[in-house]
Tab-separated table of C-alpha atoms in Angstrom:
chain	number	residue	atom	x	y	z
P	1	MET	CA	-8.943	7.828	26.163
P	2	SER	CA	-7.140	10.395	24.322
P	3	SER	CA	-7.907	10.228	20.705
P	4	ASN	CA	-6.506	13.444	19.225
P	5	THR	CA	-4.487	13.418	16.173
P	6	ARG	CA	-0.629	13.896	16.209
P	7	THR	CA	1.983	15.376	14.037
P	8	ALA	CA	4.926	15.465	16.854
P	9	TYR	CA	8.206	14.289	16.249
P	10	GLY	CA	10.067	11.866	17.814
P	11	THR	CA	13.560	9.574	18.120
P	12	THR	CA	16.144	8.938	15.645
P	13	SER	CA	17.485	5.557	16.016
P	14	THR	CA	17.518	2.885	13.123
P	15	PHE	CA	14.815	0.319	12.887
P	16	TRP	CA	15.264	-2.210	10.131
P	17	LYS	CA	17.635	-5.290	9.661
P	18	ARG	CA	18.155	-7.544	6.711
P	19	THR	CA	15.687	-10.150	6.515
P	20	PRO	CA	15.393	-13.232	4.005
P	21	THR	CA	13.454	-12.133	0.868
P	22	PHE	CA	12.887	-13.266	-2.744
P	23	VAL	CA	15.868	-12.352	-5.010
P	24	PRO	CA	15.972	-12.388	-8.472
P	25	SER	CA	18.731	-13.564	-10.466
P	26	THR	CA	18.819	-9.985	-12.175
P	27	ILE	CA	17.513	-6.869	-11.586
P	28	GLU	CA	14.280	-6.452	-13.525
P	29	ILE	CA	11.570	-3.937	-14.589
P	30	VAL	CA	8.303	-5.902	-13.639
P	31	TYR	CA	5.175	-5.319	-15.908
P	32	SER	CA	2.089	-7.084	-14.302
P	33	GLY	CA	3.198	-10.579	-14.614
P	34	GLU	CA	5.829	-9.799	-17.535
P	35	THR	CA	9.482	-9.242	-16.741
P	36	THR	CA	11.617	-7.441	-18.754
P	37	SER	CA	15.555	-7.121	-17.824
P	38	LYS	CA	17.224	-3.717	-18.059
P	39	THR	CA	18.869	-5.020	-21.575
P	40	THR	CA	16.887	-7.741	-22.750
P	41	ALA	CA	12.963	-8.451	-22.977
P	42	GLN	CA	11.786	-11.512	-21.658
P	43	THR	CA	8.874	-13.771	-21.220
P	44	PRO	CA	7.367	-14.873	-17.982
P	45	THR	CA	8.778	-18.267	-16.764
P	46	GLU	CA	9.667	-20.428	-13.342
P	47	PRO	CA	12.133	-18.733	-11.153
P	48	LYS	CA	14.956	-20.001	-13.544
P	49	PRO	CA	16.080	-17.193	-15.894
P	50	ALA	CA	13.879	-16.381	-18.840
P	51	PRO	CA	14.765	-16.783	-22.552
P	52	PRO	CA	14.763	-13.900	-24.756
P	53	ALA	CA	11.242	-12.900	-26.315
P	54	THR	CA	10.492	-10.382	-28.880
P	55	ARG	CA	8.490	-7.420	-27.280
P	56	SER	CA	7.217	-4.345	-29.104
P	57	GLU	CA	7.761	-0.653	-27.973
P	58	SER	CA	4.284	-0.185	-27.319
P	59	PRO	CA	2.633	-3.662	-25.913
P	60	LYS	CA	-0.855	-3.819	-26.029
P	61	PRO	CA	-1.887	-3.600	-22.273
P	62	THR	CA	-2.726	-7.090	-20.290
P	63	PRO	CA	-5.874	-7.103	-18.259
P	64	GLN	CA	-3.748	-6.529	-15.207
P	65	ASP	CA	-2.280	-3.317	-17.090
P	66	GLU	CA	-5.600	-1.940	-17.739
P	67	GLY	CA	-6.940	-2.404	-14.277
P	68	LEU	CA	-4.147	0.170	-12.916
P	69	GLU	CA	-4.839	2.789	-15.400
P	70	PRO	CA	-5.444	5.893	-13.492
P	71	LEU	CA	-9.177	5.685	-11.997
P	72	THR	CA	-11.801	7.603	-13.470
P	73	SER	CA	-14.337	9.985	-11.222
P	74	THR	CA	-17.219	9.171	-13.168
P	75	SER	CA	-18.061	5.409	-13.359
P	76	THR	CA	-18.046	2.683	-10.915
P	77	SER	CA	-17.658	0.252	-13.307
P	78	SER	CA	-13.858	0.063	-12.384
P	79	PHE	CA	-14.546	-2.069	-9.722
P	80	ASP	CA	-14.283	-5.351	-11.901
P	81	GLU	CA	-10.922	-5.976	-10.694
P	82	ALA	CA	-10.957	-8.547	-7.937
P	83	THR	CA	-12.757	-11.410	-6.228
P	84	PRO	CA	-15.909	-10.362	-4.142
P	85	ALA	CA	-15.588	-10.384	-0.452
P	86	GLU	CA	-16.839	-13.769	-0.563
P	87	HIS	CA	-13.584	-14.862	-1.877
P	88	LYS	CA	-15.510	-17.399	-4.267
P	89	ASP	CA	-12.991	-19.295	-6.888
P	90	ILE	CA	-12.826	-17.839	-10.403
P	91	ALA	CA	-12.043	-19.802	-13.338
P	92	PRO	CA	-8.607	-18.581	-14.463
P	93	THR	CA	-8.215	-17.121	-17.756
P	94	ASP	CA	-4.709	-17.185	-18.639
P	95	ALA	CA	-1.254	-18.843	-17.505
P	96	LEU	CA	-0.618	-16.061	-15.017
P	97	GLU	CA	-4.167	-16.672	-13.146
P	98	LEU	CA	-3.909	-20.519	-13.490
P	99	LYS	CA	-0.481	-20.032	-11.451
P	100	PHE	CA	-2.327	-17.943	-8.753
P	101	HIS	CA	-5.607	-20.027	-8.928
P	102	THR	CA	-3.319	-23.247	-8.381
P	103	LEU	CA	-1.292	-21.703	-5.380
P	104	LEU	CA	-4.467	-19.738	-3.674
P	105	THR	CA	-6.852	-23.362	-3.833
P	106	SER	CA	-4.116	-26.022	-2.472
P	107	ALA	CA	-4.489	-27.284	0.568
P	108	ASN	CA	-1.784	-25.759	2.334
P	109	VAL	CA	-0.670	-22.476	0.218
P	110	ASP	CA	2.930	-22.189	-0.030
P	111	ILE	CA	3.546	-18.804	1.355
P	112	GLU	CA	7.187	-18.369	-0.031
P	113	GLU	CA	5.722	-19.335	-3.448
P	114	LEU	CA	2.666	-16.862	-3.106
P	115	GLN	CA	4.891	-14.040	-1.962
P	116	LYS	CA	7.351	-14.628	-5.089
P	117	GLN	CA	4.482	-14.773	-7.701
P	118	SER	CA	2.907	-11.879	-6.211
P	119	TRP	CA	5.805	-9.371	-6.053
P	120	LYS	CA	5.600	-9.034	-9.988
P	121	GLY	CA	1.682	-8.131	-9.719
P	122	ILE	CA	-1.339	-10.025	-8.767
P	123	PRO	CA	-4.125	-10.803	-10.909
P	124	SER	CA	-7.070	-8.822	-10.367
P	125	SER	CA	-9.446	-11.932	-10.159
P	126	GLN	CA	-7.037	-13.517	-7.476
P	127	ARG	CA	-5.976	-10.336	-6.005
P	128	SER	CA	-8.693	-10.415	-2.841
P	129	THR	CA	-7.842	-13.949	-1.509
P	130	ALA	CA	-4.200	-13.074	-2.334
P	131	TRP	CA	-3.847	-10.335	-0.142
P	132	CYS	CA	-5.635	-12.048	2.973
P	133	LEU	CA	-3.461	-14.758	2.807
P	134	LEU	CA	-0.461	-12.349	2.587
P	135	MET	CA	-1.790	-10.244	5.326
P	136	GLY	CA	-1.922	-13.567	7.572
P	137	TYR	CA	-5.683	-12.772	8.024
P	138	PHE	CA	-6.680	-15.880	6.075
P	139	PRO	CA	-4.966	-19.350	7.644
P	140	LEU	CA	-2.766	-21.112	4.838
P	141	ASN	CA	-4.711	-24.303	5.851
P	142	ALA	CA	-7.429	-24.527	3.868
P	143	SER	CA	-9.270	-26.953	6.327
P	144	ARG	CA	-9.266	-24.368	8.757
P	145	ARG	CA	-9.794	-20.983	6.549
P	146	SER	CA	-13.854	-21.099	6.548
P	147	GLN	CA	-14.368	-21.654	10.088
P	148	THR	CA	-11.426	-19.252	11.311
P	149	ILE	CA	-13.004	-16.521	8.649
P	150	SER	CA	-16.575	-16.787	9.967
P	151	ARG	CA	-15.539	-16.399	13.765
P	152	LYS	CA	-13.289	-13.095	12.733
P	153	ARG	CA	-16.493	-11.690	10.800
P	154	ARG	CA	-18.762	-12.555	13.841
P	155	GLU	CA	-16.319	-11.184	16.186
P	156	TYR	CA	-16.142	-7.849	14.205
P	157	LYS	CA	-19.764	-7.558	13.679
P	158	ASP	CA	-20.277	-8.205	17.581
P	159	TRP	CA	-17.779	-5.411	18.227
P	160	VAL	CA	-19.898	-2.888	16.046
P	161	ARG	CA	-23.134	-4.021	18.067
P	162	GLN	CA	-21.598	-3.470	21.155
P	163	THR	CA	-19.838	0.134	20.350
P	164	PHE	CA	-22.971	1.367	18.540
P	165	SER	CA	-25.750	0.232	20.588
P	166	ARG	CA	-25.918	3.244	22.494
P	167	GLY	CA	-25.992	5.743	19.668
P	168	GLU	CA	-23.131	8.406	18.825
P	169	ASP	CA	-23.725	10.155	22.150
P	170	ALA	CA	-21.947	7.456	24.076
P	171	LEU	CA	-18.718	7.538	21.639
P	172	ASP	CA	-15.730	9.209	22.596
P	173	ARG	CA	-16.922	12.718	21.018
P	174	SER	CA	-13.290	13.997	19.802
P	175	LEU	CA	-12.319	10.748	18.274
P	176	TRP	CA	-15.840	10.284	16.329
P	177	HIS	CA	-15.966	13.797	15.393
P	178	GLN	CA	-12.198	13.543	13.993
P	179	ILE	CA	-12.874	10.522	11.852
P	180	ARG	CA	-16.136	12.050	10.695
P	181	ILE	CA	-14.312	14.829	9.212
P	182	ASP	CA	-11.608	13.032	7.648
P	183	VAL	CA	-13.858	10.427	6.054
P	184	PRO	CA	-15.194	12.478	3.501
P	185	ARG	CA	-12.021	13.537	2.355
P	186	THR	CA	-10.658	10.145	1.656
P	187	THR	CA	-10.029	9.606	-1.994
P	188	PRO	CA	-12.196	12.589	-2.914
P	189	GLY	CA	-11.906	11.475	-6.936
P	190	SER	CA	-13.645	8.335	-6.580
P	191	PRO	CA	-17.343	7.850	-6.457
P	192	LEU	CA	-17.155	4.587	-4.173
P	193	PHE	CA	-15.701	6.645	-1.225
P	194	GLN	CA	-18.089	9.418	-1.643
P	195	SER	CA	-21.055	7.202	-1.305
P	196	PRO	CA	-22.619	7.809	2.063
P	197	ARG	CA	-22.842	3.922	2.634
P	198	ILE	CA	-19.216	3.380	2.145
P	199	GLN	CA	-18.435	6.299	4.508
P	200	ARG	CA	-20.593	4.988	7.480
P	201	SER	CA	-18.876	2.119	7.050
P	202	LEU	CA	-15.411	3.492	7.013
P	203	GLU	CA	-16.599	5.270	10.097
P	204	ARG	CA	-17.099	1.932	11.955
P	205	VAL	CA	-13.910	0.308	11.130
P	206	LEU	CA	-11.944	3.314	11.957
P	207	TYR	CA	-13.896	4.213	15.321
P	208	CYS	CA	-13.599	0.272	16.388
P	209	TRP	CA	-9.865	0.151	15.528
P	210	ALA	CA	-9.193	3.145	17.331
P	211	VAL	CA	-10.868	2.397	20.673
P	212	ARG	CA	-9.218	-1.329	20.623
P	213	HIS	CA	-5.677	0.356	19.902
P	214	PRO	CA	-5.403	3.188	22.502
P	215	ALA	CA	-1.564	3.431	22.353
P	216	SER	CA	-1.870	4.924	19.051
P	217	GLY	CA	-5.755	5.786	18.637
P	218	TYR	CA	-6.855	7.449	15.500
P	219	VAL	CA	-4.211	9.533	13.508
P	220	GLN	CA	-4.681	11.427	10.364
P	221	GLY	CA	-3.723	9.079	7.496
P	222	ILE	CA	-5.065	5.861	8.863
P	223	ASN	CA	-8.379	6.732	6.874
P	224	ASP	CA	-6.101	6.638	3.792
P	225	LEU	CA	-4.954	3.363	4.565
P	226	LEU	CA	-8.282	1.690	4.722
P	227	THR	CA	-9.474	2.443	1.078
P	228	PRO	CA	-7.478	-0.219	-0.740
P	229	PHE	CA	-9.075	-3.071	0.886
P	230	TYR	CA	-12.654	-1.943	0.436
P	231	PHE	CA	-11.732	-1.425	-3.334
P	232	VAL	CA	-10.303	-4.955	-3.831
P	233	PHE	CA	-12.951	-6.388	-1.758
P	234	LEU	CA	-15.735	-4.686	-3.740
P	235	ALA	CA	-14.259	-5.152	-7.112
P	236	THR	CA	-16.625	-7.479	-8.712
P	237	HIS	CA	-19.499	-5.721	-7.894
P	238	SER	CA	-20.169	-3.327	-10.698
P	239	HIS	CA	-23.684	-2.305	-9.791
P	240	GLU	CA	-24.641	0.583	-7.506
P	241	ILE	CA	-23.245	0.475	-3.926
P	242	ASP	CA	-26.377	1.481	-2.643
P	243	SER	CA	-28.112	-1.819	-4.081
P	244	LEU	CA	-25.419	-4.170	-2.411
P	245	ASP	CA	-27.071	-6.831	-0.058
P	246	ASP	CA	-26.280	-6.103	3.546
P	247	THR	CA	-24.642	-9.553	3.787
P	248	VAL	CA	-21.910	-8.462	1.264
P	249	MET	CA	-21.201	-5.192	3.012
P	250	ASP	CA	-20.817	-6.842	6.307
P	251	THR	CA	-18.203	-9.063	4.973
P	252	VAL	CA	-16.156	-6.191	3.182
P	253	GLU	CA	-16.316	-4.133	6.220
P	254	ALA	CA	-15.112	-7.151	8.461
P	255	ASP	CA	-12.282	-8.203	6.238
P	256	SER	CA	-11.261	-4.847	5.863
P	257	PHE	CA	-10.879	-4.098	9.679
P	258	TRP	CA	-8.791	-7.390	9.911
P	259	CYS	CA	-6.763	-6.684	7.055
P	260	LEU	CA	-6.098	-2.772	8.232
P	261	THR	CA	-5.234	-4.356	11.773
P	262	LYS	CA	-2.460	-6.419	10.342
P	263	LEU	CA	-0.922	-3.786	8.215
P	264	LEU	CA	-1.187	-1.317	11.393
P	265	ASP	CA	0.373	-4.044	13.783
P	266	GLY	CA	3.294	-3.600	11.443
P	267	ILE	CA	3.797	-0.078	11.443
P	268	GLN	CA	1.917	0.932	14.585
P	269	ASP	CA	5.055	3.106	16.113
P	270	ASN	CA	4.218	5.246	12.898
P	271	TYR	CA	1.115	6.509	14.767
P	272	THR	CA	1.726	6.299	18.419
P	273	HIS	CA	2.757	9.120	20.622
P	274	ALA	CA	5.201	11.665	18.592
P	275	GLN	CA	5.347	8.726	15.865
P	276	PRO	CA	8.674	7.640	16.266
P	277	GLY	CA	8.645	5.286	13.469
P	278	ILE	CA	8.211	7.762	10.774
P	279	GLN	CA	10.819	10.035	12.476
P	280	ARG	CA	13.293	7.096	12.110
P	281	GLN	CA	12.358	6.486	8.474
P	282	LEU	CA	12.733	9.735	7.396
P	283	ILE	CA	16.404	10.063	8.678
P	284	LYS	CA	17.186	6.754	6.732
P	285	MET	CA	15.313	8.419	3.578
P	286	LYS	CA	17.518	11.134	3.727
P	287	ASP	CA	20.729	9.114	4.592
P	288	LEU	CA	19.872	7.082	1.589
P	289	VAL	CA	19.383	9.935	-0.756
P	290	SER	CA	22.579	11.508	0.115
P	291	ARG	CA	24.250	8.227	-0.491
P	292	ILE	CA	22.348	7.732	-3.950
P	293	ASP	CA	22.232	11.160	-5.396
P	294	ALA	CA	24.693	13.869	-3.694
P	295	PRO	CA	24.075	16.784	-5.681
P	296	LEU	CA	20.367	16.324	-4.871
P	297	ALA	CA	21.011	16.106	-1.415
P	298	ALA	CA	23.181	19.189	-1.233
P	299	HIS	CA	20.910	21.254	-3.237
P	300	LEU	CA	17.820	20.245	-0.878
P	301	ASP	CA	20.133	21.567	1.937
P	302	SER	CA	21.409	24.807	0.255
P	303	GLU	CA	17.756	25.619	-0.372
P	304	GLY	CA	16.583	24.969	3.298
P	305	VAL	CA	14.352	21.921	2.295
P	306	GLU	CA	13.748	19.483	5.149
P	307	PHE	CA	12.856	15.875	4.372
P	308	ILE	CA	10.020	16.312	7.047
P	309	GLN	CA	8.476	19.175	4.677
P	310	PHE	CA	7.447	16.749	2.062
P	311	ALA	CA	8.262	13.254	3.046
P	312	PHE	CA	6.248	12.844	6.331
P	313	ARG	CA	3.003	12.367	4.324
P	314	TRP	CA	4.731	10.169	2.122
P	315	ILE	CA	5.363	7.731	4.760
P	316	ASN	CA	2.404	8.654	6.942
P	317	CYS	CA	0.162	7.633	4.140
P	318	LEU	CA	2.205	5.262	2.151
P	319	LEU	CA	2.725	7.440	-1.158
P	320	MET	CA	-1.362	7.145	-1.314
P	321	ARG	CA	-2.053	11.021	-1.837
P	322	GLU	CA	0.934	11.125	-4.471
P	323	VAL	CA	-0.154	8.477	-6.813
P	324	SER	CA	-3.583	6.885	-7.883
P	325	LEU	CA	-5.821	4.302	-6.123
P	326	ALA	CA	-4.921	2.118	-8.780
P	327	SER	CA	-1.141	2.591	-8.592
P	328	THR	CA	-1.593	2.046	-4.914
P	329	ILE	CA	-2.897	-1.141	-5.193
P	330	ARG	CA	-0.237	-2.479	-7.564
P	331	MET	CA	2.284	-1.314	-5.347
P	332	TRP	CA	0.678	-3.107	-2.275
P	333	ASP	CA	1.146	-6.146	-4.088
P	334	THR	CA	4.908	-5.997	-4.132
P	335	TYR	CA	4.813	-4.713	-0.125
P	336	LEU	CA	2.878	-7.534	0.758
P	337	ALA	CA	5.637	-10.050	-0.785
P	338	GLU	CA	8.371	-8.214	0.800
P	339	PRO	CA	9.443	-8.537	4.485
P	340	ASP	CA	8.419	-5.267	6.294
P	341	GLY	CA	7.191	-3.883	2.985
P	342	PHE	CA	5.186	-1.300	4.601
P	343	SER	CA	8.229	-0.041	6.348
P	344	SER	CA	11.789	-0.337	5.217
P	345	PHE	CA	11.042	-1.258	1.534
P	346	HIS	CA	8.752	1.400	1.438
P	347	ILE	CA	11.693	3.868	2.093
P	348	TYR	CA	13.429	2.686	-0.894
P	349	VAL	CA	10.377	3.277	-2.873
P	350	CYS	CA	10.052	7.002	-1.482
P	351	ALA	CA	13.847	7.650	-2.260
P	352	ALA	CA	13.434	6.222	-5.962
P	353	PHE	CA	10.120	8.566	-5.917
P	354	LEU	CA	12.142	11.393	-5.153
P	355	LEU	CA	15.057	10.715	-7.311
P	356	LYS	CA	12.851	10.749	-10.336
P	357	TRP	CA	12.465	14.459	-9.957
P	358	SER	CA	16.353	14.919	-9.198
P	359	LYS	CA	17.213	17.016	-12.385
P	360	GLN	CA	14.027	18.990	-12.006
P	361	ILE	CA	14.428	19.826	-8.441
P	362	GLN	CA	18.093	20.911	-8.827
P	363	GLN	CA	16.791	23.718	-10.892
P	364	LEU	CA	14.263	25.015	-8.282
P	365	ASP	CA	14.341	27.032	-5.395
P	366	PHE	CA	12.644	26.336	-2.052
P	367	GLN	CA	8.920	27.265	-2.882
P	368	LYS	CA	8.953	25.468	-6.304
P	369	ILE	CA	10.614	22.408	-4.850
P	370	LEU	CA	7.830	21.797	-2.205
P	371	LEU	CA	5.030	22.802	-4.626
P	372	LEU	CA	6.475	20.040	-7.066
P	373	LEU	CA	6.849	17.337	-4.228
P	374	GLN	CA	3.669	18.274	-2.393
P	375	LYS	CA	1.994	17.618	-6.067
P	376	PRO	CA	4.183	15.617	-8.379
P	377	PRO	CA	2.800	15.022	-11.527
P	378	THR	CA	1.551	11.424	-11.554
P	379	GLU	CA	-2.001	11.892	-13.070
P	380	SER	CA	-1.005	9.914	-16.134
P	381	TRP	CA	0.935	7.223	-14.660
P	382	THR	CA	0.196	3.639	-15.706
P	383	ALA	CA	1.240	0.204	-14.329
P	384	LYS	CA	4.567	0.611	-16.173
P	385	ASP	CA	5.697	3.678	-14.308
P	386	VAL	CA	4.838	1.926	-10.984
P	387	GLU	CA	6.945	-1.079	-11.980
P	388	LEU	CA	9.651	0.868	-12.745
P	389	LEU	CA	9.541	2.524	-9.452
P	390	LEU	CA	9.258	-0.795	-7.450
P	391	SER	CA	12.133	-2.156	-9.494
P	392	GLU	CA	14.404	0.957	-8.936
P	393	ALA	CA	13.631	0.843	-5.260
P	394	TYR	CA	14.731	-2.828	-5.224
P	395	MET	CA	18.061	-2.253	-6.978
P	396	TYR	CA	18.649	0.423	-4.053
P	397	LYS	CA	17.777	-2.024	-1.496
P	398	CYS	CA	20.003	-4.403	-2.848
P	399	LEU	CA	22.539	-1.716	-3.218
P	400	TYR	CA	22.473	0.095	-0.251
P	401	HIS	CA	20.640	-2.076	2.636
P	402	ASN	CA	23.162	-2.343	5.332
P	403	SER	CA	26.315	-1.235	2.892
P	404	PRO	CA	28.777	0.899	4.595
P	405	ASN	CA	28.693	4.579	4.104
P	406	HIS	CA	31.891	4.649	1.409
P	407	TYR	CA	29.375	3.638	-0.898
P	408	SER	CA	27.954	7.083	-0.918
P	409	ALA	CA	31.069	8.331	-2.393
P	410	ALA	CA	31.185	5.968	-5.101
P	411	ALA	CA	27.661	6.773	-5.751
P	412	GLY	CA	28.134	10.509	-5.893
P	413	GLN	CA	31.195	10.138	-8.135
P	414	LYS	CA	29.077	8.194	-10.942
P	415	ARG	CA	26.508	11.134	-10.933
């Protein structure tokens, strides 16, 4: 089996269709469980419109907000963000957590309600269980859940044993070499992913996934997509990684493998030969930007800037190299709540991300544009920045998804 990394270019056909999803009654800026409309502050409520409420300009961060501050590189205490990999119940501490706790512990989880609530951000204490349900890894029926999870974890453990029983010399050398190169580069600012124990675990997951998906094999960038699962599933273990019980690590590794598999099942054509999924999305993104902001599109074209030069990585790695891991985790709460969140909705997020720098870009030449877009200044981003980005992306989706091209002219006139 060939396992070389690939960056070739592919086809250009369209790829998404309209699917039902939760549609808020108004376009809202969402702040970790709070909702604020464009003109009037609101307090969280059930799906009916919320009554006005007083909100200060600089509110005190909620626990969810604090969990989304940029990660530090000097402490592992920030792992206290989610339930442990065993997904034991944790007593809810506020109204939002109680709502999620009630949803997640019901006999049959209402997946549509869970998606609706998750769009605005999942409480960190409930995130690991919610993600596993939203990914389709955990059964919605509670009576079948324990047996199914145990079977899947045993299945993965058996695969690892069979795959590595004869040592590294029996592995696909090219594939194993590339994974061993990429894993140390994964999230270099986080001490968690510099742990040798975590790196060996990541290597096993990536290798086992690759040999079971020969149509794509391992492609650079898949290593990044694995890290949010590890972070969320290890979140309550604030002590040193090396002192964690082997059972905990085995569970985290197995759950991360299955969640990665579910994620990539929906976007696998991003990683097959010539990566046609990414090529289609690049074309969609370029068209979308030209319709929303014609002057920006014209300036990029006049400077000879191609979308593939900066947005290829945005799509391949789901913007994980442009924003912090904590910000990525919050974005994935919403992606998991959206139909095709990691494919079609992600394009609207990428477009909104590019448009944030529109005025600045239009003052720059080719070289400076690429320097900006390959390393955008997001180091100080907080939950509010992420959720504003998501709200803008949702607005563009409502306005432009499957809309006729004549809307582009109206958008250009407004600007």
